[in-house]
PDB file of C-alpha atoms in Angstrom:
ATOM      1  CA  UNK A  20       6.910 -10.985 -16.798  1.00  0.00           C
ATOM      2  CA  UNK A  21       9.392 -12.435 -14.322  1.00  0.00           C
ATOM      3  CA  UNK A  22       8.591 -15.671 -12.441  1.00  0.00           C
ATOM      4  CA  UNK A  23       8.530 -13.659  -9.214  1.00  0.00           C
ATOM      5  CA  UNK A  24       5.897 -11.231 -10.497  1.00  0.00           C
ATOM      6  CA  UNK A  25       3.791 -13.916 -12.154  1.00  0.00           C
ATOM      7  CA  UNK A  26       3.761 -15.926  -8.921  1.00  0.00           C
ATOM      8  CA  UNK A  27       2.783 -12.889  -6.853  1.00  0.00           C
ATOM      9  CA  UNK A  28      -0.124 -12.118  -9.178  1.00  0.00           C
ATOM     10  CA  UNK A  29      -1.216 -15.769  -9.098  1.00  0.00           C
ATOM     11  CA  UNK A  30      -1.143 -15.653  -5.295  1.00  0.00           C
ATOM     12  CA  UNK A  31      -3.210 -12.449  -5.176  1.00  0.00           C
ATOM     13  CA  UNK A  32      -5.802 -13.911  -7.526  1.00  0.00           C
ATOM     14  CA  UNK A  33      -6.034 -17.111  -5.490  1.00  0.00           C
ATOM     15  CA  UNK A  34      -6.666 -15.007  -2.398  1.00  0.00           C
ATOM     16  CA  UNK A  35      -9.291 -13.023  -4.295  1.00  0.00           C
ATOM     17  CA  UNK A  36     -11.535 -16.075  -4.574  1.00  0.00           C
ATOM     18  CA  UNK A  37     -11.373 -16.626  -0.822  1.00  0.00           C
ATOM     19  CA  UNK A  38     -11.919 -12.966   0.012  1.00  0.00           C
ATOM     20  CA  UNK A  39     -14.884 -12.442  -2.303  1.00  0.00           C
ATOM     21  CA  UNK A  40     -16.629 -15.584  -1.064  1.00  0.00           C
ATOM     22  CA  UNK A  41     -16.456 -14.364   2.530  1.00  0.00           C
ATOM     23  CA  UNK A  42     -17.346 -10.804   1.530  1.00  0.00           C
ATOM     24  CA  UNK A  43     -20.557 -12.056  -0.065  1.00  0.00           C
ATOM     25  CA  UNK A  44     -21.444 -14.340   2.853  1.00  0.00           C
ATOM     26  CA  UNK A  45     -20.364 -12.107   5.744  1.00  0.00           C
ATOM     27  CA  UNK A  46     -17.960 -13.063   8.523  1.00  0.00           C
ATOM     28  CA  UNK A  47     -17.594 -13.045  12.285  1.00  0.00           C
ATOM     29  CA  UNK A  48     -15.074 -10.537  13.583  1.00  0.00           C
ATOM     30  CA  UNK A  49     -12.522 -11.075  16.350  1.00  0.00           C
ATOM     31  CA  UNK A  50     -10.108  -8.567  17.885  1.00  0.00           C
ATOM     32  CA  UNK A  51      -6.360  -9.135  17.939  1.00  0.00           C
ATOM     33  CA  UNK A  52      -4.322  -8.091  21.004  1.00  0.00           C
ATOM     34  CA  UNK A  53      -3.755  -4.648  19.429  1.00  0.00           C
ATOM     35  CA  UNK A  54      -7.555  -4.280  19.125  1.00  0.00           C
ATOM     36  CA  UNK A  55      -7.566  -4.405  15.319  1.00  0.00           C
ATOM     37  CA  UNK A  56     -10.113  -6.705  13.694  1.00  0.00           C
ATOM     38  CA  UNK A  57      -9.373 -10.058  12.105  1.00  0.00           C
ATOM     39  CA  UNK A  58     -11.662 -12.498  10.308  1.00  0.00           C
ATOM     40  CA  UNK A  59     -11.513 -15.994   8.877  1.00  0.00           C
ATOM     41  CA  UNK A  60     -11.193 -14.296   5.483  1.00  0.00           C
ATOM     42  CA  UNK A  61      -7.896 -12.702   6.541  1.00  0.00           C
ATOM     43  CA  UNK A  62      -6.500 -15.988   7.793  1.00  0.00           C
ATOM     44  CA  UNK A  63      -7.650 -18.156   4.893  1.00  0.00           C
ATOM     45  CA  UNK A  64      -6.536 -15.693   2.228  1.00  0.00           C
ATOM     46  CA  UNK A  65      -3.071 -15.337   3.773  1.00  0.00           C
ATOM     47  CA  UNK A  66      -2.702 -19.113   3.821  1.00  0.00           C
ATOM     48  CA  UNK A  67      -3.789 -19.218   0.165  1.00  0.00           C
ATOM     49  CA  UNK A  68      -1.130 -16.658  -0.730  1.00  0.00           C
ATOM     50  CA  UNK A  69       1.586 -18.502   1.162  1.00  0.00           C
ATOM     51  CA  UNK A  70       0.682 -21.808  -0.460  1.00  0.00           C
ATOM     52  CA  UNK A  71       1.310 -20.289  -3.900  1.00  0.00           C
ATOM     53  CA  UNK A  72       4.504 -18.494  -2.868  1.00  0.00           C
ATOM     54  CA  UNK A  73       6.026 -21.475  -1.064  1.00  0.00           C
ATOM     55  CA  UNK A  74       4.950 -23.773  -3.855  1.00  0.00           C
ATOM     56  CA  UNK A  75       7.125 -21.773  -6.230  1.00  0.00           C
ATOM     57  CA  UNK A  76       9.861 -20.596  -3.858  1.00  0.00           C
ATOM     58  CA  UNK A  77      10.112 -22.930  -0.841  1.00  0.00           C
ATOM     59  CA  UNK A  78      13.311 -21.351   0.480  1.00  0.00           C
ATOM     60  CA  UNK A  79      11.933 -17.785   0.640  1.00  0.00           C
ATOM     61  CA  UNK A  80      10.867 -16.048   3.851  1.00  0.00           C
ATOM     62  CA  UNK A  81       7.518 -14.427   4.645  1.00  0.00           C
ATOM     63  CA  UNK A  82       6.286 -11.625   6.852  1.00  0.00           C
ATOM     64  CA  UNK A  83       2.514 -11.875   7.015  1.00  0.00           C
ATOM     65  CA  UNK A  84      -0.034  -9.660   8.708  1.00  0.00           C
ATOM     66  CA  UNK A  85      -1.826 -12.646  10.227  1.00  0.00           C
ATOM     67  CA  UNK A  86       0.705 -15.496  10.415  1.00  0.00           C
ATOM     68  CA  UNK A  87       3.768 -13.519  11.388  1.00  0.00           C
ATOM     69  CA  UNK A  88       7.407 -13.950  10.415  1.00  0.00           C
ATOM     70  CA  UNK A  89       9.065 -16.989   8.898  1.00  0.00           C
ATOM     71  CA  UNK A  90      12.689 -17.228   7.744  1.00  0.00           C
ATOM     72  CA  UNK A  91      13.198 -13.473   8.032  1.00  0.00           C
ATOM     73  CA  UNK A  92      16.904 -13.837   7.263  1.00  0.00           C
ATOM     74  CA  UNK A  93      16.225 -15.292   3.797  1.00  0.00           C
ATOM     75  CA  UNK A  94      17.690 -13.535   0.764  1.00  0.00           C
ATOM     76  CA  UNK A  95      14.123 -13.075  -0.527  1.00  0.00           C
ATOM     77  CA  UNK A  96      11.348 -11.996   1.842  1.00  0.00           C
ATOM     78  CA  UNK A  97       7.674 -11.739   0.896  1.00  0.00           C
ATOM     79  CA  UNK A  98       5.615  -9.078   2.692  1.00  0.00           C
ATOM     80  CA  UNK A  99       1.927 -10.021   2.806  1.00  0.00           C
ATOM     81  CA  UNK A 100      -1.207  -8.188   3.899  1.00  0.00           C
ATOM     82  CA  UNK A 101      -4.050 -10.412   2.682  1.00  0.00           C
ATOM     83  CA  UNK A 102      -6.794  -7.879   3.421  1.00  0.00           C
ATOM     84  CA  UNK A 103      -5.457  -4.375   3.845  1.00  0.00           C
ATOM     85  CA  UNK A 104      -8.573  -2.594   5.025  1.00  0.00           C
ATOM     86  CA  UNK A 105     -10.208  -5.230   7.228  1.00  0.00           C
ATOM     87  CA  UNK A 106     -12.297  -2.535   8.927  1.00  0.00           C
ATOM     88  CA  UNK A 107     -13.729  -1.615   5.531  1.00  0.00           C
ATOM     89  CA  UNK A 108     -14.235  -5.295   4.709  1.00  0.00           C
ATOM     90  CA  UNK A 109     -16.271  -6.016   7.853  1.00  0.00           C
ATOM     91  CA  UNK A 110     -18.326  -2.830   7.489  1.00  0.00           C
ATOM     92  CA  UNK A 111     -19.266  -3.853   3.959  1.00  0.00           C
ATOM     93  CA  UNK A 112     -17.641  -1.166   1.858  1.00  0.00           C
ATOM     94  CA  UNK A 113     -15.095  -1.988  -0.814  1.00  0.00           C
ATOM     95  CA  UNK A 114     -11.955  -0.084   0.255  1.00  0.00           C
ATOM     96  CA  UNK A 115      -9.846  -3.175   0.870  1.00  0.00           C
ATOM     97  CA  UNK A 116      -7.118  -4.898  -1.092  1.00  0.00           C
ATOM     98  CA  UNK A 117      -4.482  -7.622  -1.070  1.00  0.00           C
ATOM     99  CA  UNK A 118      -0.900  -6.401  -0.796  1.00  0.00           C
ATOM    100  CA  UNK A 119       2.075  -8.597  -1.741  1.00  0.00           C
ATOM    101  CA  UNK A 120       5.636  -7.258  -1.997  1.00  0.00           C
ATOM    102  CA  UNK A 121       9.021  -8.905  -2.442  1.00  0.00           C
ATOM    103  CA  UNK A 122      12.123  -7.685  -0.639  1.00  0.00           C
ATOM    104  CA  UNK A 123      15.553  -8.726  -1.927  1.00  0.00           C
ATOM    105  CA  UNK A 124      18.132  -7.892   0.692  1.00  0.00           C
ATOM    106  CA  UNK A 125      17.179  -4.400   1.838  1.00  0.00           C
ATOM    107  CA  UNK A 126      15.407  -3.406  -1.382  1.00  0.00           C
ATOM    108  CA  UNK A 127      11.744  -3.666  -2.329  1.00  0.00           C
ATOM    109  CA  UNK A 128      11.779  -5.090  -5.838  1.00  0.00           C
ATOM    110  CA  UNK A 129       8.202  -6.111  -6.616  1.00  0.00           C
ATOM    111  CA  UNK A 130       4.678  -5.131  -5.652  1.00  0.00           C
ATOM    112  CA  UNK A 131       1.168  -6.401  -6.363  1.00  0.00           C
ATOM    113  CA  UNK A 132      -1.933  -4.552  -5.143  1.00  0.00           C
ATOM    114  CA  UNK A 133      -5.232  -6.260  -5.927  1.00  0.00           C
ATOM    115  CA  UNK A 134      -8.569  -4.609  -5.090  1.00  0.00           C
ATOM    116  CA  UNK A 135     -11.177  -7.169  -6.163  1.00  0.00           C
ATOM    117  CA  UNK A 136     -14.306  -5.101  -5.532  1.00  0.00           C
ATOM    118  CA  UNK A 137     -12.786  -2.256  -7.595  1.00  0.00           C
ATOM    119  CA  UNK A 138     -11.576  -4.696 -10.243  1.00  0.00           C
ATOM    120  CA  UNK A 139      -8.170  -3.022 -10.034  1.00  0.00           C
ATOM    121  CA  UNK A 140      -4.944  -4.999 -10.149  1.00  0.00           C
ATOM    122  CA  UNK A 141      -1.828  -2.816  -9.928  1.00  0.00           C
ATOM    123  CA  UNK A 142       1.625  -4.339 -10.153  1.00  0.00           C
ATOM    124  CA  UNK A 143       5.241  -3.466 -10.778  1.00  0.00           C
ATOM    125  CA  UNK A 144       8.744  -4.905 -10.675  1.00  0.00           C
ATOM    126  CA  UNK A 145      11.892  -2.854 -10.353  1.00  0.00           C
ATOM    127  CA  UNK A 146      13.071  -1.630 -13.744  1.00  0.00           C
ATOM    128  CA  UNK A 147      10.006  -2.990 -15.564  1.00  0.00           C
ATOM    129  CA  UNK A 148       7.475  -0.171 -15.139  1.00  0.00           C
ATOM    130  CA  UNK A 149       4.082  -0.116 -13.435  1.00  0.00           C
ATOM    131  CA  UNK A 150       0.750  -1.428 -14.688  1.00  0.00           C
ATOM    132  CA  UNK A 151      -2.925  -1.194 -13.851  1.00  0.00           C
ATOM    133  CA  UNK A 152      -4.470  -4.258 -15.398  1.00  0.00           C
ATOM    134  CA  UNK A 153      -2.537  -4.640 -18.635  1.00  0.00           C
ATOM    135  CA  UNK A 154      -2.130  -0.894 -19.139  1.00  0.00           C
ATOM    136  CA  UNK A 155       1.176   0.851 -18.351  1.00  0.00           C
ATOM    137  CA  UNK A 156       0.689   3.724 -15.931  1.00  0.00           C
ATOM    138  CA  UNK A 157       2.676   6.846 -15.059  1.00  0.00           C
ATOM    139  CA  UNK A 158       2.400   9.599 -12.496  1.00  0.00           C
ATOM    140  CA  UNK A 159       1.414  13.154 -13.419  1.00  0.00           C
ATOM    141  CA  UNK A 160       3.912  15.908 -14.187  1.00  0.00           C
ATOM    142  CA  UNK A 161       2.584  18.320 -11.531  1.00  0.00           C
ATOM    143  CA  UNK A 162       5.392  20.243  -9.831  1.00  0.00           C
ATOM    144  CA  UNK A 163       3.562  23.135  -8.103  1.00  0.00           C
ATOM    145  CA  UNK A 164       1.548  22.682  -4.922  1.00  0.00           C
ATOM    146  CA  UNK A 165      -1.162  25.018  -6.193  1.00  0.00           C
ATOM    147  CA  UNK A 166      -1.861  22.631  -9.079  1.00  0.00           C
ATOM    148  CA  UNK A 167      -1.835  19.456  -6.977  1.00  0.00           C
ATOM    149  CA  UNK A 168      -4.546  17.173  -5.665  1.00  0.00           C
ATOM    150  CA  UNK A 169      -3.642  15.940  -2.169  1.00  0.00           C
ATOM    151  CA  UNK A 170      -5.076  12.794  -0.596  1.00  0.00           C
ATOM    152  CA  UNK A 171      -4.830  12.195   3.148  1.00  0.00           C
ATOM    153  CA  UNK A 172      -4.965   8.771   4.766  1.00  0.00           C
ATOM    154  CA  UNK A 173      -4.381   7.894   8.407  1.00  0.00           C
ATOM    155  CA  UNK A 174      -3.122  11.120  10.030  1.00  0.00           C
ATOM    156  CA  UNK A 175      -3.909  10.681  13.736  1.00  0.00           C
ATOM    157  CA  UNK A 176      -0.270  10.900  14.849  1.00  0.00           C
ATOM    158  CA  UNK A 177       0.482  13.762  12.473  1.00  0.00           C
ATOM    159  CA  UNK A 178      -2.518  15.676  13.848  1.00  0.00           C
ATOM    160  CA  UNK A 179      -0.952  15.628  17.303  1.00  0.00           C
ATOM    161  CA  UNK A 180       2.605  16.384  16.242  1.00  0.00           C
ATOM    162  CA  UNK A 181       4.781  19.217  14.973  1.00  0.00           C
ATOM    163  CA  UNK A 182       3.937  18.585  11.314  1.00  0.00           C
ATOM    164  CA  UNK A 183       0.297  19.569  11.784  1.00  0.00           C
ATOM    165  CA  UNK A 184       0.887  23.259  11.073  1.00  0.00           C
ATOM    166  CA  UNK A 185       2.710  22.413   7.859  1.00  0.00           C
ATOM    167  CA  UNK A 186      -0.106  20.133   6.774  1.00  0.00           C
ATOM    168  CA  UNK A 187      -2.608  22.890   7.515  1.00  0.00           C
ATOM    169  CA  UNK A 188      -0.705  25.236   5.211  1.00  0.00           C
ATOM    170  CA  UNK A 189      -0.468  22.519   2.569  1.00  0.00           C
ATOM    171  CA  UNK A 190      -4.229  21.937   2.636  1.00  0.00           C
ATOM    172  CA  UNK A 191      -4.803  25.661   2.137  1.00  0.00           C
ATOM    173  CA  UNK A 192      -2.427  25.838  -0.835  1.00  0.00           C
ATOM    174  CA  UNK A 193      -3.239  22.741  -2.866  1.00  0.00           C
ATOM    175  CA  UNK A 194      -5.789  22.792  -5.635  1.00  0.00           C
ATOM    176  CA  UNK A 195      -7.896  20.041  -4.086  1.00  0.00           C
ATOM    177  CA  UNK A 196      -7.928  17.847  -0.969  1.00  0.00           C
ATOM    178  CA  UNK A 197      -9.496  14.407  -0.685  1.00  0.00           C
ATOM    179  CA  UNK A 198      -9.190  11.384   1.589  1.00  0.00           C
ATOM    180  CA  UNK A 199      -9.263   8.389  -0.721  1.00  0.00           C
ATOM    181  CA  UNK A 200      -7.210   6.309   1.695  1.00  0.00           C
ATOM    182  CA  UNK A 201      -5.821   2.777   1.806  1.00  0.00           C
ATOM    183  CA  UNK A 202      -4.708   1.293  -1.515  1.00  0.00           C
ATOM    184  CA  UNK A 203      -6.841   3.580  -3.625  1.00  0.00           C
ATOM    185  CA  UNK A 204      -4.999   6.874  -3.394  1.00  0.00           C
ATOM    186  CA  UNK A 205      -1.767   5.106  -4.364  1.00  0.00           C
ATOM    187  CA  UNK A 206      -3.438   3.595  -7.432  1.00  0.00           C
ATOM    188  CA  UNK A 207      -4.646   7.099  -8.300  1.00  0.00           C
ATOM    189  CA  UNK A 208      -1.203   8.592  -7.726  1.00  0.00           C
ATOM    190  CA  UNK A 209       0.604   5.981  -9.812  1.00  0.00           C
ATOM    191  CA  UNK A 210      -1.810   6.446 -12.700  1.00  0.00           C
ATOM    192  CA  UNK A 211      -1.597  10.245 -12.778  1.00  0.00           C
ATOM    193  CA  UNK A 212      -5.016  11.024 -11.347  1.00  0.00           C
ATOM    194  CA  UNK A 213      -3.855  12.662  -8.102  1.00  0.00           C
ATOM    195  CA  UNK A 214      -0.463  14.093  -7.192  1.00  0.00           C
ATOM    196  CA  UNK A 215       0.375  13.840  -3.485  1.00  0.00           C
ATOM    197  CA  UNK A 216      -0.341  11.442  -0.570  1.00  0.00           C
ATOM    198  CA  UNK A 217       0.308  11.969   3.146  1.00  0.00           C
ATOM    199  CA  UNK A 218      -0.159   9.337   5.870  1.00  0.00           C
ATOM    200  CA  UNK A 219       1.256   9.068   9.384  1.00  0.00           C
ATOM    201  CA  UNK A 220      -0.131   5.800  10.756  1.00  0.00           C
ATOM    202  CA  UNK A 221       0.684   2.807   8.570  1.00  0.00           C
ATOM    203  CA  UNK A 222       2.919  -0.247   8.719  1.00  0.00           C
ATOM    204  CA  UNK A 223       5.236  -1.603   6.071  1.00  0.00           C
ATOM    205  CA  UNK A 224       2.825  -4.369   5.070  1.00  0.00           C
ATOM    206  CA  UNK A 225       0.251  -1.708   4.124  1.00  0.00           C
ATOM    207  CA  UNK A 226       2.564   0.158   1.775  1.00  0.00           C
ATOM    208  CA  UNK A 227       5.467  -1.989   0.544  1.00  0.00           C
ATOM    209  CA  UNK A 228       3.804  -3.189  -2.655  1.00  0.00           C
ATOM    210  CA  UNK A 229       2.309   0.236  -3.338  1.00  0.00           C
ATOM    211  CA  UNK A 230       5.710   1.886  -2.948  1.00  0.00           C
ATOM    212  CA  UNK A 231       7.096  -0.257  -5.760  1.00  0.00           C
ATOM    213  CA  UNK A 232       4.107   0.564  -7.980  1.00  0.00           C
ATOM    214  CA  UNK A 233       4.395   4.323  -7.375  1.00  0.00           C
ATOM    215  CA  UNK A 234       8.158   4.363  -7.904  1.00  0.00           C
ATOM    216  CA  UNK A 235       7.996   2.330 -11.079  1.00  0.00           C
ATOM    217  CA  UNK A 236       5.302   4.728 -12.313  1.00  0.00           C
ATOM    218  CA  UNK A 237       7.842   7.534 -11.896  1.00  0.00           C
ATOM    219  CA  UNK A 238       6.878   8.854  -8.476  1.00  0.00           C
ATOM    220  CA  UNK A 239       8.718   9.480  -5.209  1.00  0.00           C
ATOM    221  CA  UNK A 240       7.852   7.411  -2.114  1.00  0.00           C
ATOM    222  CA  UNK A 241       9.450   7.993   1.317  1.00  0.00           C
ATOM    223  CA  UNK A 242       8.389   8.370   4.928  1.00  0.00           C
ATOM    224  CA  UNK A 243       7.363  11.783   6.257  1.00  0.00           C
ATOM    225  CA  UNK A 244      10.991  12.635   7.065  1.00  0.00           C
ATOM    226  CA  UNK A 245      12.122  11.805   3.541  1.00  0.00           C
ATOM    227  CA  UNK A 246      13.800   8.554   4.591  1.00  0.00           C
ATOM    228  CA  UNK A 247      13.764   5.288   2.607  1.00  0.00           C
ATOM    229  CA  UNK A 248      11.312   2.601   3.651  1.00  0.00           C
ATOM    230  CA  UNK A 249      12.337  -0.065   6.149  1.00  0.00           C
ATOM    231  CA  UNK A 250      10.424  -2.811   7.940  1.00  0.00           C
ATOM    232  CA  UNK A 251       9.831  -0.266  10.742  1.00  0.00           C
ATOM    233  CA  UNK A 252       8.388   2.527   8.546  1.00  0.00           C
ATOM    234  CA  UNK A 253       5.119   3.996   9.867  1.00  0.00           C
ATOM    235  CA  UNK A 254       4.459   7.018   7.619  1.00  0.00           C
ATOM    236  CA  UNK A 255       4.316   8.024   3.961  1.00  0.00           C
ATOM    237  CA  UNK A 256       5.014  11.044   1.831  1.00  0.00           C
ATOM    238  CA  UNK A 257       4.440  10.080  -1.796  1.00  0.00           C
ATOM    239  CA  UNK A 258       4.466  12.497  -4.717  1.00  0.00           C
ATOM    240  CA  UNK A 259       4.232  12.495  -8.475  1.00  0.00           C
ATOM    241  CA  UNK A 260       7.418  14.515  -8.954  1.00  0.00           C
ATOM    242  CA  UNK A 261      10.618  15.248  -7.008  1.00  0.00           C
ATOM    243  CA  UNK A 262       9.738  18.953  -7.008  1.00  0.00           C
ATOM    244  CA  UNK A 263       6.366  18.368  -5.361  1.00  0.00           C
ATOM    245  CA  UNK A 264       7.879  15.933  -2.868  1.00  0.00           C
ATOM    246  CA  UNK A 265      10.548  18.462  -1.860  1.00  0.00           C
ATOM    247  CA  UNK A 266       7.966  21.199  -1.244  1.00  0.00           C
ATOM    248  CA  UNK A 267       5.779  18.929   0.885  1.00  0.00           C
ATOM    249  CA  UNK A 268       8.753  17.534   2.795  1.00  0.00           C
ATOM    250  CA  UNK A 269       9.953  21.002   3.749  1.00  0.00           C
ATOM    251  CA  UNK A 270       6.498  22.059   4.905  1.00  0.00           C
ATOM    252  CA  UNK A 271       5.892  18.982   7.048  1.00  0.00           C
ATOM    253  CA  UNK A 272       9.294  19.200   8.732  1.00  0.00           C
ATOM    254  CA  UNK A 273       9.614  22.952   9.153  1.00  0.00           C
ATOM    255  CA  UNK A 274      10.817  23.963  12.577  1.00  0.00           C
ATOM    256  CA  UNK A 275       8.489  26.258  14.481  1.00  0.00           C
TER     257      UNK A 275
END
């Protein structure tokens, strides 16, 4: 395991202690200017992550959900969402996780996704494969839409846009449709338990680490237009196989 990956896992596990303590005790909720919730657990866990990362790599930059951007022009940039799923966290159900990714130049090279209440730690580094716990994981070999399980996440924007008709057709053709959401459907995808994920309302901090995990597990991970991820990415089309990704991409972007 590389020093980068080991440090990221150490940071996620340090945050886990903070997060679980507040989850057990309960927290007060405040609203940020964009009307999304934030708690002391978010703030304290992000600081815990940054203390580990900066302790090991003091010259790296960070882009954190709660503490913002620091040294964004650094060669190495850490992308941090300490509690992805704060709304779940404050409503007392366990669909939340810690997301830590590393960007080297313009490339995502490492991802750690830790879901403490699920006891699932997924991680990957470019060229080194993907793991769930200590077990190597791989996507399924499904290539036909009729054999696929589709999971939908945040789709508010898609529901009001031109891709809605294509998604409607996709839902009718797939073998099964679910809405696992957040980190969980990407863990399922990377480990071969579902085959396709569609989301239209995310930010890069939600998905950067998960993109590395899915890709290293053999999957395809782009935005809904088939473009590579950037810091401005707001949507996801992730698939177990290139064939399945191509089918879904065509359907979602078909001109009326």
